[in-house]
C-alpha cells in the first residue's frame, strides 16, 4: 500500500515538473509562424532624354518561426522583383548552443554589408555599386558565432556554385564566403569579408576572389557608412576590379500624420569596367559590367507604427562615365509589416 502511494506521489511530482518545464518552454518560444511583407514601388524620370517608367521593385512575403526552442525556419518569396517571381530564402536555423547558429538551405551568402541589408532598410531607391559584386544567394550551409563576452560576430559557409534555380546539378567547384564584424560601444561597426566563387560552376567561368571592408558609424541622428570591394580573377589576365561607396544620412524628428522622421541623404559610389567572370560563346570572358561613378541625393519621410513601417522617397542620381545609365529622378513608396 505504501509502495503504491509512493509511486503515485512520484508520478505526481514528475507530472508537475513536466508541466512547469512545458510552461517555461512555452513562455520562450512558439511554433506559430510570423509573417512579414515589404513592397517598393517607384516612378523613374530620365533627365537625360525625358523617358519615364513605373516599377514594382519588390513585393516580398516571408514566413518564419520556431518548431523547437532550438530550431527555426524561414521562407521568403519576391512575387514581383522588377516584374519577375523569385524564390529567395528557404532555410533551417539550428542553435545547438548559446551564441552559435547553423543554417542549412537557400540563403544569402555572407558578404557585402549593403547587399545584406533588408530592402526596406535601403537608404536610397537603388543599391550601391558594391551590391553588383556582393549580392548573391545560393544553396548551402553556413554558421554564425558570437564570441563569448564580446560583440565580435563571425559568419561563414560553403555553397553550390551553380544557379540556385536548379538544385540538382553536381558541383566540382564550390562557393566560399566569410565575414566578421564588431559592434563597438561608440557606434562604430567595422566589417571585413572574403568570397571566392566560380560563376555558373566549373567550365562556365573563372574563379573570382573578392575582399570586402566596410565601416559604419551611428551617432544620435547621424549615420555614416563606407564600403570597398577588391575583386580579382584567378589565373586570368583581366585586371582587378573595384567597387566602392560612401553615404551620409541625417534624420530630423517630424510631427505629421504620415511621417515621424525626415531624413536627408547623400551618396557617392562607383565601379570599374570589368567582367562577371562568365565565358562567352567564343570562350573569352564577357565584358559585361559597365563602369561608372554616381552621385545621389535623397530625401525620405518615414513613419513607424508598431510593426508597420512606411516611407516616401525622392532621389536624384547623377552618373559620370556611364554609357547606358540615365541621370534620373526617382520617387517612390515603401511599406513593410
Short mmCIF file of C-alpha atoms in Angstrom, two decimals:
data_model
loop_
_atom_site.label_atom_id
_atom_site.label_comp_id
_atom_site.label_asym_id
_atom_site.label_seq_id
_atom_site.Cartn_x
_atom_site.Cartn_y
_atom_site.Cartn_z
CA UNK A 1 0.00 0.00 0.00
CA UNK A 2 2.82 2.35 0.97
CA UNK A 3 4.68 1.45 -2.27
CA UNK A 4 1.58 2.28 -4.31
CA UNK A 5 1.26 5.64 -2.59
CA UNK A 6 4.97 6.33 -3.15
CA UNK A 7 4.64 5.55 -6.86
CA UNK A 8 1.59 7.83 -7.09
CA UNK A 9 3.44 10.62 -5.32
CA UNK A 10 6.46 10.27 -7.64
CA UNK A 11 4.19 10.27 -10.68
CA UNK A 12 2.50 13.45 -9.45
CA UNK A 13 5.89 15.12 -8.94
CA UNK A 14 7.04 14.10 -12.45
CA UNK A 15 3.82 15.46 -13.98
CA UNK A 16 4.22 18.71 -12.04
CA UNK A 17 7.84 19.12 -13.14
CA UNK A 18 6.92 18.34 -16.77
CA UNK A 19 4.08 20.85 -16.70
CA UNK A 20 6.38 23.51 -15.21
CA UNK A 21 9.04 22.80 -17.85
CA UNK A 22 6.47 22.92 -20.64
CA UNK A 23 5.08 26.20 -19.31
CA UNK A 24 8.62 27.61 -19.10
CA UNK A 25 9.39 26.47 -22.66
CA UNK A 26 6.11 27.86 -23.97
CA UNK A 27 6.98 31.23 -22.44
CA UNK A 28 10.16 31.46 -24.51
CA UNK A 29 9.09 30.09 -27.87
CA UNK A 30 6.07 29.40 -30.04
CA UNK A 31 5.54 27.33 -33.17
CA UNK A 32 3.08 29.88 -34.59
CA UNK A 33 4.74 31.40 -37.71
CA UNK A 34 5.38 35.11 -38.10
CA UNK A 35 4.53 36.74 -41.42
CA UNK A 36 6.20 39.80 -42.90
CA UNK A 37 5.96 41.65 -46.17
CA UNK A 38 7.58 44.55 -47.98
CA UNK A 39 6.70 46.37 -51.20
CA UNK A 40 8.71 49.04 -53.01
CA UNK A 41 7.02 50.95 -55.87
CA UNK A 42 8.89 53.62 -57.85
CA UNK A 43 8.49 56.11 -60.68
CA UNK A 44 11.64 56.89 -62.74
CA UNK A 45 12.04 60.00 -64.89
CA UNK A 46 15.14 60.23 -67.07
CA UNK A 47 16.60 63.73 -67.13
CA UNK A 48 18.83 62.56 -69.98
CA UNK A 49 16.11 62.06 -72.60
CA UNK A 50 12.76 62.57 -70.83
CA UNK A 51 11.71 58.90 -70.87
CA UNK A 52 9.95 57.50 -67.81
CA UNK A 53 8.74 54.22 -66.31
CA UNK A 54 6.91 52.77 -63.32
CA UNK A 55 8.43 49.89 -61.41
CA UNK A 56 7.43 47.44 -58.69
CA UNK A 57 10.93 46.76 -57.43
CA UNK A 58 9.84 44.30 -54.75
CA UNK A 59 6.73 42.57 -53.44
CA UNK A 60 8.14 40.19 -50.86
CA UNK A 61 6.33 37.92 -48.43
CA UNK A 62 8.10 35.91 -45.75
CA UNK A 63 7.17 33.44 -43.03
CA UNK A 64 9.26 32.04 -40.22
CA UNK A 65 9.11 30.71 -36.71
CA UNK A 66 10.22 28.08 -34.21
CA UNK A 67 9.41 24.39 -34.43
CA UNK A 68 11.52 23.81 -31.31
CA UNK A 69 13.25 26.28 -28.97
CA UNK A 70 16.48 25.48 -30.83
CA UNK A 71 15.06 25.02 -34.35
CA UNK A 72 13.82 27.86 -36.57
CA UNK A 73 12.83 28.13 -40.21
CA UNK A 74 12.49 30.98 -42.69
CA UNK A 75 10.91 31.26 -46.15
CA UNK A 76 10.80 34.30 -48.44
CA UNK A 77 9.50 34.83 -51.97
CA UNK A 78 9.53 38.00 -54.05
CA UNK A 79 6.36 37.98 -56.15
CA UNK A 80 7.38 41.00 -58.22
CA UNK A 81 11.12 41.64 -58.40
CA UNK A 82 11.02 44.11 -61.29
CA UNK A 83 8.17 42.06 -62.74
CA UNK A 84 9.58 38.57 -62.04
CA UNK A 85 8.78 35.99 -59.36
CA UNK A 86 11.88 34.95 -57.41
CA UNK A 87 12.12 32.35 -54.61
CA UNK A 88 14.70 33.89 -52.29
CA UNK A 89 15.16 32.12 -48.96
CA UNK A 90 14.27 28.65 -47.69
CA UNK A 91 16.42 27.56 -44.78
CA UNK A 92 16.53 25.95 -41.34
CA UNK A 93 18.31 27.65 -38.45
CA UNK A 94 19.60 25.47 -35.59
CA UNK A 95 21.01 26.81 -32.30
CA UNK A 96 22.95 23.94 -30.68
CA UNK A 97 24.45 26.21 -28.02
CA UNK A 98 24.34 29.85 -26.95
CA UNK A 99 25.97 32.15 -29.49
CA UNK A 100 26.17 29.55 -32.27
CA UNK A 101 23.73 29.27 -35.17
CA UNK A 102 23.80 26.77 -38.02
CA UNK A 103 21.96 27.47 -41.28
CA UNK A 104 21.08 24.96 -43.99
CA UNK A 105 19.18 25.67 -47.22
CA UNK A 106 18.90 28.50 -49.71
CA UNK A 107 20.03 31.82 -48.26
CA UNK A 108 22.13 34.94 -48.71
CA UNK A 109 25.88 34.39 -48.92
CA UNK A 110 27.58 36.31 -46.06
CA UNK A 111 29.39 39.07 -47.93
CA UNK A 112 28.94 42.85 -48.50
CA UNK A 113 27.20 44.99 -45.90
CA UNK A 114 24.96 46.89 -48.34
CA UNK A 115 23.73 43.75 -50.14
CA UNK A 116 22.89 42.05 -46.81
CA UNK A 117 20.62 44.92 -45.76
CA UNK A 118 16.86 44.25 -45.87
CA UNK A 119 15.27 46.04 -48.85
CA UNK A 120 13.02 48.25 -46.69
CA UNK A 121 16.17 49.46 -44.89
CA UNK A 122 17.87 50.75 -48.06
CA UNK A 123 18.83 54.39 -47.68
CA UNK A 124 18.19 55.10 -51.36
CA UNK A 125 15.85 53.81 -54.04
CA UNK A 126 18.80 51.98 -55.63
CA UNK A 127 21.52 49.85 -54.04
CA UNK A 128 25.17 50.87 -54.00
CA UNK A 129 27.61 49.66 -56.68
CA UNK A 130 29.18 47.21 -54.20
CA UNK A 131 25.99 45.13 -54.44
CA UNK A 132 26.98 44.29 -58.05
CA UNK A 133 29.82 42.23 -56.56
CA UNK A 134 28.19 41.20 -53.28
CA UNK A 135 24.52 40.44 -53.94
CA UNK A 136 24.41 36.63 -54.02
CA UNK A 137 22.05 33.94 -52.77
CA UNK A 138 22.90 30.25 -53.06
CA UNK A 139 22.13 26.79 -51.65
CA UNK A 140 24.46 25.58 -48.94
CA UNK A 141 25.36 25.64 -45.26
CA UNK A 142 26.78 28.35 -43.05
CA UNK A 143 27.47 29.01 -39.38
CA UNK A 144 27.33 32.20 -37.36
CA UNK A 145 29.05 32.60 -33.99
CA UNK A 146 29.26 35.43 -31.49
CA UNK A 147 32.48 35.19 -29.47
CA UNK A 148 31.50 34.86 -25.76
CA UNK A 149 31.95 38.03 -23.75
CA UNK A 150 32.35 40.17 -26.88
CA UNK A 151 30.30 41.62 -29.72
CA UNK A 152 32.53 40.04 -32.33
CA UNK A 153 30.38 38.10 -34.81
CA UNK A 154 31.82 35.70 -37.40
CA UNK A 155 29.77 34.06 -40.16
CA UNK A 156 30.96 31.77 -42.93
CA UNK A 157 29.79 29.00 -45.19
CA UNK A 158 30.09 26.81 -48.27
CA UNK A 159 27.58 26.90 -51.14
CA UNK A 160 26.82 25.40 -54.54
CA UNK A 161 28.35 27.48 -57.31
CA UNK A 162 25.63 26.65 -59.84
CA UNK A 163 22.48 28.73 -60.22
CA UNK A 164 20.09 28.48 -57.26
CA UNK A 165 17.19 27.96 -59.70
CA UNK A 166 18.38 24.36 -60.22
CA UNK A 167 19.45 22.41 -57.13
CA UNK A 168 20.00 19.12 -58.98
CA UNK A 169 23.30 19.99 -60.69
CA UNK A 170 26.54 18.47 -59.41
CA UNK A 171 29.38 20.84 -58.49
CA UNK A 172 33.11 20.26 -58.90
CA UNK A 173 33.76 23.77 -57.55
CA UNK A 174 32.07 25.46 -54.62
CA UNK A 175 31.49 28.99 -53.35
CA UNK A 176 33.16 30.01 -50.07
CA UNK A 177 32.44 33.10 -48.02
CA UNK A 178 33.21 34.50 -44.59
CA UNK A 179 32.69 37.82 -42.84
CA UNK A 180 33.31 39.27 -39.38
CA UNK A 181 32.10 42.42 -37.65
CA UNK A 182 32.47 44.06 -34.26
CA UNK A 183 29.73 46.26 -32.77
CA UNK A 184 31.55 48.82 -30.59
CA UNK A 185 30.09 50.90 -27.78
CA UNK A 186 30.79 54.17 -29.60
CA UNK A 187 28.50 53.25 -32.52
CA UNK A 188 31.22 52.08 -34.91
CA UNK A 189 30.69 48.82 -36.83
CA UNK A 190 33.76 47.64 -38.77
CA UNK A 191 33.36 44.60 -41.02
CA UNK A 192 35.66 42.55 -43.25
CA UNK A 193 34.76 39.76 -45.65
CA UNK A 194 36.04 37.35 -48.30
CA UNK A 195 34.21 35.42 -51.03
CA UNK A 196 35.53 33.00 -53.67
CA UNK A 197 33.37 31.53 -56.40
CA UNK A 198 33.21 30.31 -60.00
CA UNK A 199 30.08 31.94 -61.51
CA UNK A 200 27.84 29.29 -63.04
CA UNK A 201 30.07 26.43 -61.87
CA UNK A 202 33.17 24.77 -63.35
CA UNK A 203 33.61 25.46 -67.06
CA UNK A 204 31.17 28.36 -67.10
CA UNK A 205 33.61 30.94 -65.82
CA UNK A 206 36.80 31.78 -63.98
CA UNK A 207 37.26 31.74 -60.18
CA UNK A 208 36.55 35.18 -58.75
CA UNK A 209 38.09 36.18 -55.41
CA UNK A 210 36.72 39.22 -53.60
CA UNK A 211 37.84 41.12 -50.49
CA UNK A 212 35.50 43.46 -48.66
CA UNK A 213 35.99 46.09 -45.96
CA UNK A 214 33.36 48.46 -44.56
CA UNK A 215 32.85 50.83 -41.67
CA UNK A 216 29.56 52.20 -40.31
CA UNK A 217 29.07 54.83 -37.61
CA UNK A 218 25.80 55.70 -35.90
CA UNK A 219 25.75 58.72 -33.60
CA UNK A 220 22.45 60.23 -32.49
CA UNK A 221 20.66 61.29 -35.70
CA UNK A 222 23.76 60.92 -37.90
CA UNK A 223 24.70 57.81 -39.84
CA UNK A 224 27.86 57.47 -41.96
CA UNK A 225 28.94 54.38 -43.90
CA UNK A 226 31.57 53.38 -46.41
CA UNK A 227 32.43 50.13 -48.21
CA UNK A 228 35.10 48.95 -50.64
CA UNK A 229 35.39 45.66 -52.57
CA UNK A 230 38.53 44.49 -54.37
CA UNK A 231 37.92 41.80 -56.99
CA UNK A 232 40.48 39.51 -58.68
CA UNK A 233 40.17 36.83 -61.38
CA UNK A 234 42.35 33.79 -60.62
CA UNK A 235 44.65 32.70 -63.46
CA UNK A 236 43.27 35.39 -65.79
CA UNK A 237 44.99 38.41 -67.37
CA UNK A 238 41.89 40.52 -66.63
CA UNK A 239 42.94 43.35 -64.34
CA UNK A 240 41.42 43.58 -60.84
CA UNK A 241 38.16 45.47 -60.38
CA UNK A 242 36.95 47.86 -57.70
CA UNK A 243 33.58 48.90 -56.26
CA UNK A 244 33.05 51.45 -53.50
CA UNK A 245 30.63 53.85 -51.88
CA UNK A 246 30.26 56.35 -49.08
CA UNK A 247 26.96 57.66 -47.70
CA UNK A 248 25.72 60.14 -45.12
CA UNK A 249 22.23 60.18 -43.58
CA UNK A 250 20.88 62.73 -41.12
CA UNK A 251 17.42 62.38 -39.57
CA UNK A 252 15.09 65.02 -38.09
CA UNK A 253 12.10 64.20 -35.89
CA UNK A 254 8.83 65.16 -37.55
CA UNK A 255 5.28 65.55 -36.30
CA UNK A 256 2.95 64.78 -39.16
CA UNK A 257 0.08 62.42 -39.83
CA UNK A 258 2.06 60.36 -42.35
CA UNK A 259 5.64 60.76 -41.08
CA UNK A 260 7.51 60.92 -37.79
CA UNK A 261 11.01 61.26 -39.28
CA UNK A 262 12.55 63.24 -42.14
CA UNK A 263 15.97 62.17 -43.43
CA UNK A 264 18.32 63.79 -45.92
CA UNK A 265 20.94 61.62 -47.62
CA UNK A 266 23.90 61.80 -49.96
CA UNK A 267 25.95 59.02 -51.54
CA UNK A 268 28.95 58.78 -53.83
CA UNK A 269 29.71 55.39 -55.36
CA UNK A 270 31.49 53.82 -58.29
CA UNK A 271 32.57 50.65 -60.05
CA UNK A 272 35.20 49.91 -62.70
CA UNK A 273 34.66 48.27 -66.09
CA UNK A 274 35.06 44.53 -65.62
CA UNK A 275 33.57 41.07 -66.19
CA UNK A 276 31.05 38.93 -64.34
CA UNK A 277 33.54 36.07 -64.64
CA UNK A 278 31.48 34.13 -67.18
CA UNK A 279 32.80 32.87 -70.53
CA UNK A 280 31.12 33.93 -73.76
CA UNK A 281 30.39 31.65 -76.74
CA UNK A 282 33.90 32.48 -78.03
CA UNK A 283 35.47 31.11 -74.85
CA UNK A 284 36.59 34.54 -73.68
CA UNK A 285 35.45 36.34 -70.56
CA UNK A 286 32.50 38.65 -71.11
CA UNK A 287 32.99 42.38 -70.71
CA UNK A 288 29.51 42.73 -69.21
CA UNK A 289 29.89 45.08 -66.21
CA UNK A 290 29.90 48.76 -67.10
CA UNK A 291 31.99 51.08 -65.02
CA UNK A 292 30.69 54.43 -63.79
CA UNK A 293 30.70 56.90 -60.94
CA UNK A 294 27.48 58.23 -59.42
CA UNK A 295 26.33 60.96 -57.08
CA UNK A 296 22.94 60.51 -55.39
CA UNK A 297 20.92 62.91 -53.26
CA UNK A 298 17.78 61.86 -51.40
CA UNK A 299 15.01 62.85 -49.03
CA UNK A 300 12.98 60.30 -47.05
CA UNK A 301 9.84 60.86 -44.96
CA UNK A 302 9.03 57.78 -42.90
CA UNK A 303 6.74 56.60 -40.14
CA UNK A 304 6.88 53.59 -37.82
CA UNK A 305 3.74 52.38 -36.10
CA UNK A 306 4.12 49.13 -34.19
CA UNK A 307 5.43 46.51 -36.61
CA UNK A 308 4.46 48.61 -39.64
CA UNK A 309 6.79 50.96 -41.49
CA UNK A 310 6.14 53.30 -44.43
CA UNK A 311 8.49 55.62 -46.29
CA UNK A 312 8.23 58.12 -49.13
CA UNK A 313 11.47 58.65 -51.06
CA UNK A 314 12.67 61.20 -53.58
CA UNK A 315 16.12 60.67 -55.14
CA UNK A 316 18.23 62.26 -57.85
CA UNK A 317 21.03 60.22 -59.47
CA UNK A 318 23.81 61.88 -61.48
CA UNK A 319 26.05 59.47 -63.45
CA UNK A 320 29.61 60.06 -64.64
CA UNK A 321 31.50 57.99 -67.24
CA UNK A 322 28.36 55.91 -67.90
CA UNK A 323 27.22 54.82 -71.37
CA UNK A 324 23.89 53.09 -70.71
CA UNK A 325 22.87 54.64 -67.38
CA UNK A 326 20.40 57.54 -67.22
CA UNK A 327 20.57 60.56 -64.96
CA UNK A 328 17.22 60.34 -63.27
CA UNK A 329 14.74 61.43 -60.65
CA UNK A 330 13.17 58.57 -58.70
CA UNK A 331 10.10 58.88 -56.46
CA UNK A 332 8.55 56.02 -54.59
CA UNK A 333 6.84 54.50 -51.61
CA UNK A 334 7.94 51.62 -49.39
CA UNK A 335 5.79 49.79 -46.88
CA UNK A 336 6.75 46.95 -44.55
CA UNK A 337 4.84 44.95 -41.98
#
